[in-house]
PDB file of C-alpha atoms in Angstrom:
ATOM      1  CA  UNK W   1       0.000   0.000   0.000  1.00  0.00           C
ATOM      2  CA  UNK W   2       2.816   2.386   1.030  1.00  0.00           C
ATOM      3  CA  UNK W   3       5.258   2.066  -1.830  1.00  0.00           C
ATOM      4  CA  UNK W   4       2.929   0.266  -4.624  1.00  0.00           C
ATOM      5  CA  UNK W   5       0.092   2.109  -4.565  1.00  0.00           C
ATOM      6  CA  UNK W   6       2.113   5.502  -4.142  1.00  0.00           C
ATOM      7  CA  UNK W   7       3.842   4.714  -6.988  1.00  0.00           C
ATOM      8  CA  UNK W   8       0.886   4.120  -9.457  1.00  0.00           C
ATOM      9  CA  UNK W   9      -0.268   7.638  -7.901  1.00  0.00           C
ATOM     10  CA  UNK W  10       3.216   9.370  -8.484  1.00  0.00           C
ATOM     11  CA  UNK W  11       2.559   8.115 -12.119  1.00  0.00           C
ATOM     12  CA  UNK W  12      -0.841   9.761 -12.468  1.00  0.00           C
ATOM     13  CA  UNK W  13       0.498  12.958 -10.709  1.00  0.00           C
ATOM     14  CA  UNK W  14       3.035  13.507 -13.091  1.00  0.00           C
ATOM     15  CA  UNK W  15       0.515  14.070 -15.486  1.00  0.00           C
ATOM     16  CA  UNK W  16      -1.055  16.946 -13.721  1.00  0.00           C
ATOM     17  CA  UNK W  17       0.029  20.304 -12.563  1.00  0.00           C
ATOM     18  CA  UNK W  18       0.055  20.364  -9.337  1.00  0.00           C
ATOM     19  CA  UNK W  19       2.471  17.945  -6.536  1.00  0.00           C
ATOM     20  CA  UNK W  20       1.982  14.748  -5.275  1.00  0.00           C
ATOM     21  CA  UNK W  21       1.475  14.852  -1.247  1.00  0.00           C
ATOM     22  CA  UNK W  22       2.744  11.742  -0.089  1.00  0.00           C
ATOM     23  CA  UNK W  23       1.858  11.965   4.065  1.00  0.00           C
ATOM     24  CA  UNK W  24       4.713   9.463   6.123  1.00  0.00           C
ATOM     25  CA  UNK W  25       5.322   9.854   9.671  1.00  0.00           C
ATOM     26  CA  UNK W  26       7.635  11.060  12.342  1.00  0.00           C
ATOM     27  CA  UNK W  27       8.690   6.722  13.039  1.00  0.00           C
ATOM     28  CA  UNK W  28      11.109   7.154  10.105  1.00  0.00           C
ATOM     29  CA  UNK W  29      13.473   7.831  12.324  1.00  0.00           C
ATOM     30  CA  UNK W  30      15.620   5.857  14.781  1.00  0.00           C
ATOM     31  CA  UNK W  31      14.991   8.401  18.027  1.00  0.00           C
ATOM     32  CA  UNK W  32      18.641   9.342  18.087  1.00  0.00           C
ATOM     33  CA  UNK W  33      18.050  12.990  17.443  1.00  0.00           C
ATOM     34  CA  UNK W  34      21.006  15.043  17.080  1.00  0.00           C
ATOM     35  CA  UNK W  35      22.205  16.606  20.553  1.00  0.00           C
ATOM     36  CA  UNK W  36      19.981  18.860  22.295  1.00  0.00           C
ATOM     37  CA  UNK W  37      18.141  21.444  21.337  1.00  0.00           C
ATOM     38  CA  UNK W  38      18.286  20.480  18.364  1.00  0.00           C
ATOM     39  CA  UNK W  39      15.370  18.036  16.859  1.00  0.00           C
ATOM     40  CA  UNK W  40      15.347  15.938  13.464  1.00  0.00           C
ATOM     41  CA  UNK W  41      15.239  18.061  10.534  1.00  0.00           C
ATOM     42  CA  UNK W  42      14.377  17.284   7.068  1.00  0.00           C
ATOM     43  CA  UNK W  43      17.656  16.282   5.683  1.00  0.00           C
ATOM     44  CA  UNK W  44      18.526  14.110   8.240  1.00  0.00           C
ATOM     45  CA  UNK W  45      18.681  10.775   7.659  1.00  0.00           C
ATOM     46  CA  UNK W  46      15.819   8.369   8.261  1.00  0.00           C
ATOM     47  CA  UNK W  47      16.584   5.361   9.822  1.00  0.00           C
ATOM     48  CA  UNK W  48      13.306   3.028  10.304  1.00  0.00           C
ATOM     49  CA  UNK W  49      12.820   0.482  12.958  1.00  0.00           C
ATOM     50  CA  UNK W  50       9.703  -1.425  12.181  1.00  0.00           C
ATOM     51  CA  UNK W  51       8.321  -2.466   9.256  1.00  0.00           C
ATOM     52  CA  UNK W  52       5.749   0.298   8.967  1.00  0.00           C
ATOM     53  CA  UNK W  53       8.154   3.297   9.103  1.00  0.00           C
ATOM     54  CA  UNK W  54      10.253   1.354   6.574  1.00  0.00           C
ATOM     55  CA  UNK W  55       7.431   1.126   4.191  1.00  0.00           C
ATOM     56  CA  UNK W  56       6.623   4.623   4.710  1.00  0.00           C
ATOM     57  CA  UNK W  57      10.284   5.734   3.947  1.00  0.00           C
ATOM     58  CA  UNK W  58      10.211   3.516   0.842  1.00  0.00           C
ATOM     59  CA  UNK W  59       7.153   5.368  -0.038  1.00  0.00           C
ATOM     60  CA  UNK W  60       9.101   8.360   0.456  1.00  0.00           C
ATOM     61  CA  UNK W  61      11.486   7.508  -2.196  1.00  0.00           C
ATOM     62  CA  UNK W  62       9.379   7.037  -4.569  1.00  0.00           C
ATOM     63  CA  UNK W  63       7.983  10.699  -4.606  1.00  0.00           C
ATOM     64  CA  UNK W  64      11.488  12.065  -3.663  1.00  0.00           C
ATOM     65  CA  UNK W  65      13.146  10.552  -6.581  1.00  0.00           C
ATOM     66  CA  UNK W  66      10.618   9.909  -9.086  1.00  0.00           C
ATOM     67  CA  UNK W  67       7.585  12.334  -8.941  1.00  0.00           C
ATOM     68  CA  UNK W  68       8.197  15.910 -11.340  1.00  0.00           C
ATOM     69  CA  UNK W  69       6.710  17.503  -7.997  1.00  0.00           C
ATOM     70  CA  UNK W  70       6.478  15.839  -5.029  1.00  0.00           C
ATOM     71  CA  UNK W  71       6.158  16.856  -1.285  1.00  0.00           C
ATOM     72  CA  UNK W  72       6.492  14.792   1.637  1.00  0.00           C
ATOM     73  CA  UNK W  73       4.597  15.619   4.449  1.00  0.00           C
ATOM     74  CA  UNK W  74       5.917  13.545   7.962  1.00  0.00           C
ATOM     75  CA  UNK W  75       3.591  13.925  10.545  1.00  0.00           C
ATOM     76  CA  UNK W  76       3.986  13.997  14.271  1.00  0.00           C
ATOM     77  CA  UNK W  77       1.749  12.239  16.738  1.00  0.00           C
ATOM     78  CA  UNK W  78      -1.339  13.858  15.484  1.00  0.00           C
ATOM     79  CA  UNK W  79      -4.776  14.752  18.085  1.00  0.00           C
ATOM     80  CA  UNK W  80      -7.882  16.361  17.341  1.00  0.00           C
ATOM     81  CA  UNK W  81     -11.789  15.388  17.733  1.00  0.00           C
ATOM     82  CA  UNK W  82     -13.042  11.881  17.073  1.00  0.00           C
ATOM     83  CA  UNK W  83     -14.556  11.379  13.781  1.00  0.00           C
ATOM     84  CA  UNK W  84     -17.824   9.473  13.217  1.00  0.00           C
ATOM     85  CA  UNK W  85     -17.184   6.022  15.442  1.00  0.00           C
ATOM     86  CA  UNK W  86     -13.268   7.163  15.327  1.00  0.00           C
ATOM     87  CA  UNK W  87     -12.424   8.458  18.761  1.00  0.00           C
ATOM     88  CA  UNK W  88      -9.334   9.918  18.005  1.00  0.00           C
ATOM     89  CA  UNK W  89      -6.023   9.816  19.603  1.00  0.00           C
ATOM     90  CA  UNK W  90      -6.798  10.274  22.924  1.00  0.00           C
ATOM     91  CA  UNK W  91     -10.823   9.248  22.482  1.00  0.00           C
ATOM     92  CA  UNK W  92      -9.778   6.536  24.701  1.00  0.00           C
ATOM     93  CA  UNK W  93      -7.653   8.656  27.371  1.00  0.00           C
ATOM     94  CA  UNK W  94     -11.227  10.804  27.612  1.00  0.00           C
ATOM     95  CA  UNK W  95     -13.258   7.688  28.075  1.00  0.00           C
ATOM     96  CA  UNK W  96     -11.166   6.480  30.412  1.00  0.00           C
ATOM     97  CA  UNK W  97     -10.745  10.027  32.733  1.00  0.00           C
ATOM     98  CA  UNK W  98     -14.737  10.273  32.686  1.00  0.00           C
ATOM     99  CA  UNK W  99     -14.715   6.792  34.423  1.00  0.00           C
ATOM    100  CA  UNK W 100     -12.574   7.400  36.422  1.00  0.00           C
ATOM    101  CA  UNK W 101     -10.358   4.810  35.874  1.00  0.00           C
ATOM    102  CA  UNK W 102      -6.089   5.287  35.185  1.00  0.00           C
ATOM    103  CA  UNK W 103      -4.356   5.888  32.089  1.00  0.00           C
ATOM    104  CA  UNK W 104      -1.018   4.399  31.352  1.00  0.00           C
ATOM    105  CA  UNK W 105       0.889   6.036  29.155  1.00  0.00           C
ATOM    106  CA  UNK W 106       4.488   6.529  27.479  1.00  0.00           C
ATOM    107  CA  UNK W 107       7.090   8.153  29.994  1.00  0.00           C
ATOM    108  CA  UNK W 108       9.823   7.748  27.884  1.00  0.00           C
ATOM    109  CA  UNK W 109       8.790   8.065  24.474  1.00  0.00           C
ATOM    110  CA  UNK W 110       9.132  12.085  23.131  1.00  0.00           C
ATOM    111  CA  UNK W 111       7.048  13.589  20.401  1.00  0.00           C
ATOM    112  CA  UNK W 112       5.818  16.723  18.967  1.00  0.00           C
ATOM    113  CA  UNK W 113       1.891  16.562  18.571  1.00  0.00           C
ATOM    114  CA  UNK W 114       0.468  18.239  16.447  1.00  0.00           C
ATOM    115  CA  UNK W 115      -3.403  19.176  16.089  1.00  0.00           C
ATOM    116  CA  UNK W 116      -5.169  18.188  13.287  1.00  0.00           C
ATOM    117  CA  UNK W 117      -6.767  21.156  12.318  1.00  0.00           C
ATOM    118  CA  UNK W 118      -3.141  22.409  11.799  1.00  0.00           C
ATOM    119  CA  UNK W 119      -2.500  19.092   9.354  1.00  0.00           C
ATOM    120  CA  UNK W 120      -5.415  19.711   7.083  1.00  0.00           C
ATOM    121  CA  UNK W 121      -5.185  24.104   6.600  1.00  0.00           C
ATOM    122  CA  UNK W 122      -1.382  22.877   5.498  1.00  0.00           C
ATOM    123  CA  UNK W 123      -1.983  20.067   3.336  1.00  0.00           C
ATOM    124  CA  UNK W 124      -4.938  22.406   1.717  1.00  0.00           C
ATOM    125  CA  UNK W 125      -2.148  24.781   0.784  1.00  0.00           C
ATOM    126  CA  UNK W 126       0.330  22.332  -0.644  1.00  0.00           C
ATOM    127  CA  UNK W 127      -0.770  22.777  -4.177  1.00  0.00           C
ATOM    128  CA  UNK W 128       0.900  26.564  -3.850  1.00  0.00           C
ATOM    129  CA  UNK W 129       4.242  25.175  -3.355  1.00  0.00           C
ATOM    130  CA  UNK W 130       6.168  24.716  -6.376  1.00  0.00           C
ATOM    131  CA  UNK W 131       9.491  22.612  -5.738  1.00  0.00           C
ATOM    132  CA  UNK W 132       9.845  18.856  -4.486  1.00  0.00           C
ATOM    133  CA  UNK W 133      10.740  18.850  -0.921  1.00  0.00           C
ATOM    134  CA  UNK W 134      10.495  17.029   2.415  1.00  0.00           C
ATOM    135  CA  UNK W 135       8.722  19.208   5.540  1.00  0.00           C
ATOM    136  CA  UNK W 136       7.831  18.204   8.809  1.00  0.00           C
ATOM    137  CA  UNK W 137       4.381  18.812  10.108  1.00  0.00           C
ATOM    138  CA  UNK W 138       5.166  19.137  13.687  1.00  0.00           C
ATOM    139  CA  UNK W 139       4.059  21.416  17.274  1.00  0.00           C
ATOM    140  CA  UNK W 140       6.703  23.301  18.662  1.00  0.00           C
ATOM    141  CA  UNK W 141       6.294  20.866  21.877  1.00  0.00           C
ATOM    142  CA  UNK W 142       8.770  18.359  22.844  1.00  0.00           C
ATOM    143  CA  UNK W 143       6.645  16.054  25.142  1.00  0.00           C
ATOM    144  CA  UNK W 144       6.372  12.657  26.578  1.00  0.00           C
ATOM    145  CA  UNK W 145       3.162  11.085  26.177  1.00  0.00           C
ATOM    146  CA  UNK W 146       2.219  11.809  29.737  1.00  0.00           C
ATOM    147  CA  UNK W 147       2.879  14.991  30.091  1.00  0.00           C
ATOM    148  CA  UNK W 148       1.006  15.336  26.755  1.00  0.00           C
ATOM    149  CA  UNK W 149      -1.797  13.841  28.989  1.00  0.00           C
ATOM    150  CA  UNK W 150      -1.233  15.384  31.870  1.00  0.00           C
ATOM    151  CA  UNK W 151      -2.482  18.796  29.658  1.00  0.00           C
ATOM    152  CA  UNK W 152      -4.801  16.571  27.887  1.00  0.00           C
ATOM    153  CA  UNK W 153      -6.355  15.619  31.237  1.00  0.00           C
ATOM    154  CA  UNK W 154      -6.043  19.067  33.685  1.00  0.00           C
ATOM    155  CA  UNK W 155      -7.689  20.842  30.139  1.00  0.00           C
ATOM    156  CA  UNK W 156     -10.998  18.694  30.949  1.00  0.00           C
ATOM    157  CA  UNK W 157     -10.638  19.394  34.592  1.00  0.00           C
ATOM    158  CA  UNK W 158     -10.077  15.431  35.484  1.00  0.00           C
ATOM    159  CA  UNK W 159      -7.628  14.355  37.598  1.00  0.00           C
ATOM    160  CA  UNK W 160      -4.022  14.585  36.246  1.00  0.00           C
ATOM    161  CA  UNK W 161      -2.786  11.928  38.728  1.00  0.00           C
ATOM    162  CA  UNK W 162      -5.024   9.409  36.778  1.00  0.00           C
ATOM    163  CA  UNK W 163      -2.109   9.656  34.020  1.00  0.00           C
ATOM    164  CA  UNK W 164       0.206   6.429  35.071  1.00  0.00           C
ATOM    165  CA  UNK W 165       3.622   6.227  33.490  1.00  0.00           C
ATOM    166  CA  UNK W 166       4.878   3.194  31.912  1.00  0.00           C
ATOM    167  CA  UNK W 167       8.059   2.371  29.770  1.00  0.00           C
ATOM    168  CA  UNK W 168       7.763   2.217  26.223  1.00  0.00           C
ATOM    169  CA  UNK W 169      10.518  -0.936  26.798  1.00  0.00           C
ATOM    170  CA  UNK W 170       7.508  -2.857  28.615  1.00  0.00           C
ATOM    171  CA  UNK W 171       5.912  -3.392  25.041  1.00  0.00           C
ATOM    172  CA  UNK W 172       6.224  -6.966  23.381  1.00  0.00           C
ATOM    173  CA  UNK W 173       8.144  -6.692  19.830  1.00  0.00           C
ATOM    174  CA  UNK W 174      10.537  -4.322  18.487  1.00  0.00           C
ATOM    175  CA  UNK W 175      11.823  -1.375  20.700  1.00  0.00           C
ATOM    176  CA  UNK W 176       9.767   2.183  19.981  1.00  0.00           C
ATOM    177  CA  UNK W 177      11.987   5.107  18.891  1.00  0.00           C
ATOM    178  CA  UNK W 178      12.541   6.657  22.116  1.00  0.00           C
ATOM    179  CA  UNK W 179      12.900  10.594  20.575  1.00  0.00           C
ATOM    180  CA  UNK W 180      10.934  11.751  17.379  1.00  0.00           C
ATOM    181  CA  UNK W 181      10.911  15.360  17.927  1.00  0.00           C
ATOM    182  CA  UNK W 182      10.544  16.785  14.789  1.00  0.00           C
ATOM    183  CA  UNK W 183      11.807  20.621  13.589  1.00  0.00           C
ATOM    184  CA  UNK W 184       8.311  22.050  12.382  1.00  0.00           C
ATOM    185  CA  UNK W 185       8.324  23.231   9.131  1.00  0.00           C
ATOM    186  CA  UNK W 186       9.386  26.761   9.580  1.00  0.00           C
ATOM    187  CA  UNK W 187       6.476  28.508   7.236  1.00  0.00           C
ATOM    188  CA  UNK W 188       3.486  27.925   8.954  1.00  0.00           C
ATOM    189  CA  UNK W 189       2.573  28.419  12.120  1.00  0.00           C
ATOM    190  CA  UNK W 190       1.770  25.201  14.289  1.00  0.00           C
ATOM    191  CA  UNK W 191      -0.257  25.190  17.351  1.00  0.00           C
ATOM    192  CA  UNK W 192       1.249  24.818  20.500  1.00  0.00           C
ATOM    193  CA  UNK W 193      -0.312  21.577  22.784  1.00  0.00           C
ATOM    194  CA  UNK W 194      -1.808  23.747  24.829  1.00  0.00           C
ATOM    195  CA  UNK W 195      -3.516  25.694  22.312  1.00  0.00           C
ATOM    196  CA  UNK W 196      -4.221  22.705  20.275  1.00  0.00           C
ATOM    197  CA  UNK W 197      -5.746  21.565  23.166  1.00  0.00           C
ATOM    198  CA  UNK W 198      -8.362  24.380  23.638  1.00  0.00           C
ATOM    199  CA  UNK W 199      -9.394  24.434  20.157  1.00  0.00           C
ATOM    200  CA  UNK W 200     -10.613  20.547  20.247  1.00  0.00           C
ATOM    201  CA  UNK W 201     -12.350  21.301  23.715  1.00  0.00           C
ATOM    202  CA  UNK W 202     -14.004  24.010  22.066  1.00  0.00           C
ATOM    203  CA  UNK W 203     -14.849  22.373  18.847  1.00  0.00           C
ATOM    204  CA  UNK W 204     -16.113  19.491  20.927  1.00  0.00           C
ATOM    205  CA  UNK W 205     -18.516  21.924  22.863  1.00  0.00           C
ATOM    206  CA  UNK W 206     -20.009  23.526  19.987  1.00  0.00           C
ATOM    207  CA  UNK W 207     -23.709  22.759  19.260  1.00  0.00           C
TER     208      UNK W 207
END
């Protein structure tokens, strides 16, 4: 699906005038950034664990190398407001608050969220952009997943202490990428958590 399918769209894109959005994801890399403060940029070079970031990065290829105009669009660890029977990326951590009950999430695993709102008014304004290149679609938070809940959960006025960390190194399988802070693409202006935050309480409060 990743590197097939792109490429059957890459050939169909070439035909039109406008680029070839290929969305891949933050896991390309190995979460070695480069030393602090800096975060992975662009042109540094992906190095994918499992065998979903690899097909992503092979997907990248394909529009990096082949497409006439091609952009490449890595996302972060994306939020925003559930979606028809989707709950969304922390549907789950909401469900969970309301009850009452604990949350356990990553204490050693960074990211950069970024809302979802923020994803779409971007990709709506590739087709202005008129050279091939790779940009990262990324908040200008560095965050663990619970401190990312911590926000998530003191925003809804629930109990913060219900967030309970755990060590991405617990999982079964393959170790996660323990840092995938990304640079944000330096353009366009991406939501901080917090504000990112208030927007999806408010959009989840309107009538």
């Amino acid at each position: 699906l990743h590197v097939g399918l792109t490429a059957q769209l890459r050939e169909l894109a070439d035909r039109l005038p406008t680029p070839l959005v290929y969305t891949s994801t933050d896991q390309v890399f190995d979460g070695n950034p480069p030393p602090a403060p800096r975060r992975f940029a662009p042109e540094d070079l992906p190095m994918p664990r499992s065998v979903y970031a690899r097909t992503k990065r092979s997907g990248e290829l394909r529009v990096i190398e082949k497409a006439k105009l091609g952009i490449v669009a890595r996302l972060a660890l994306v939020y925003g407001p559930p979606i028809g029977e989707l709950s969304g990326s922390f549907g789950f951590v909401e469900t969970r608050l309301k009850a009452g009950e604990p949350v356990t999430l990553f204490s050693d695993e960074h990211r950069t969220p970024v809302f979802v709102g923020d994803v779409v008014r971007f990709l709506l304004g590739t087709p202005s952009l008129r050279r091939s290149e790779v940009l990262h679609l990324a908040g200008p938070d560095r965050l663990t997943r619970v401190a990312f809940g911590e926000l998530f959960a003191r925003a809804l006025g629930y109990d913060a202490a219900l967030i309970r960390p755990v060590s991405r190194l617990t999982l079964p399988g393959p170790e996660r990428p323990a840092d995938l802070a990304m640079q944000p693409y330096n353009k366009f202006n991406f939501l901080s958590a917090t504000e990112g935050i208030q927007k999806l309480l408010v959009r989840q409060s309107a009538p």
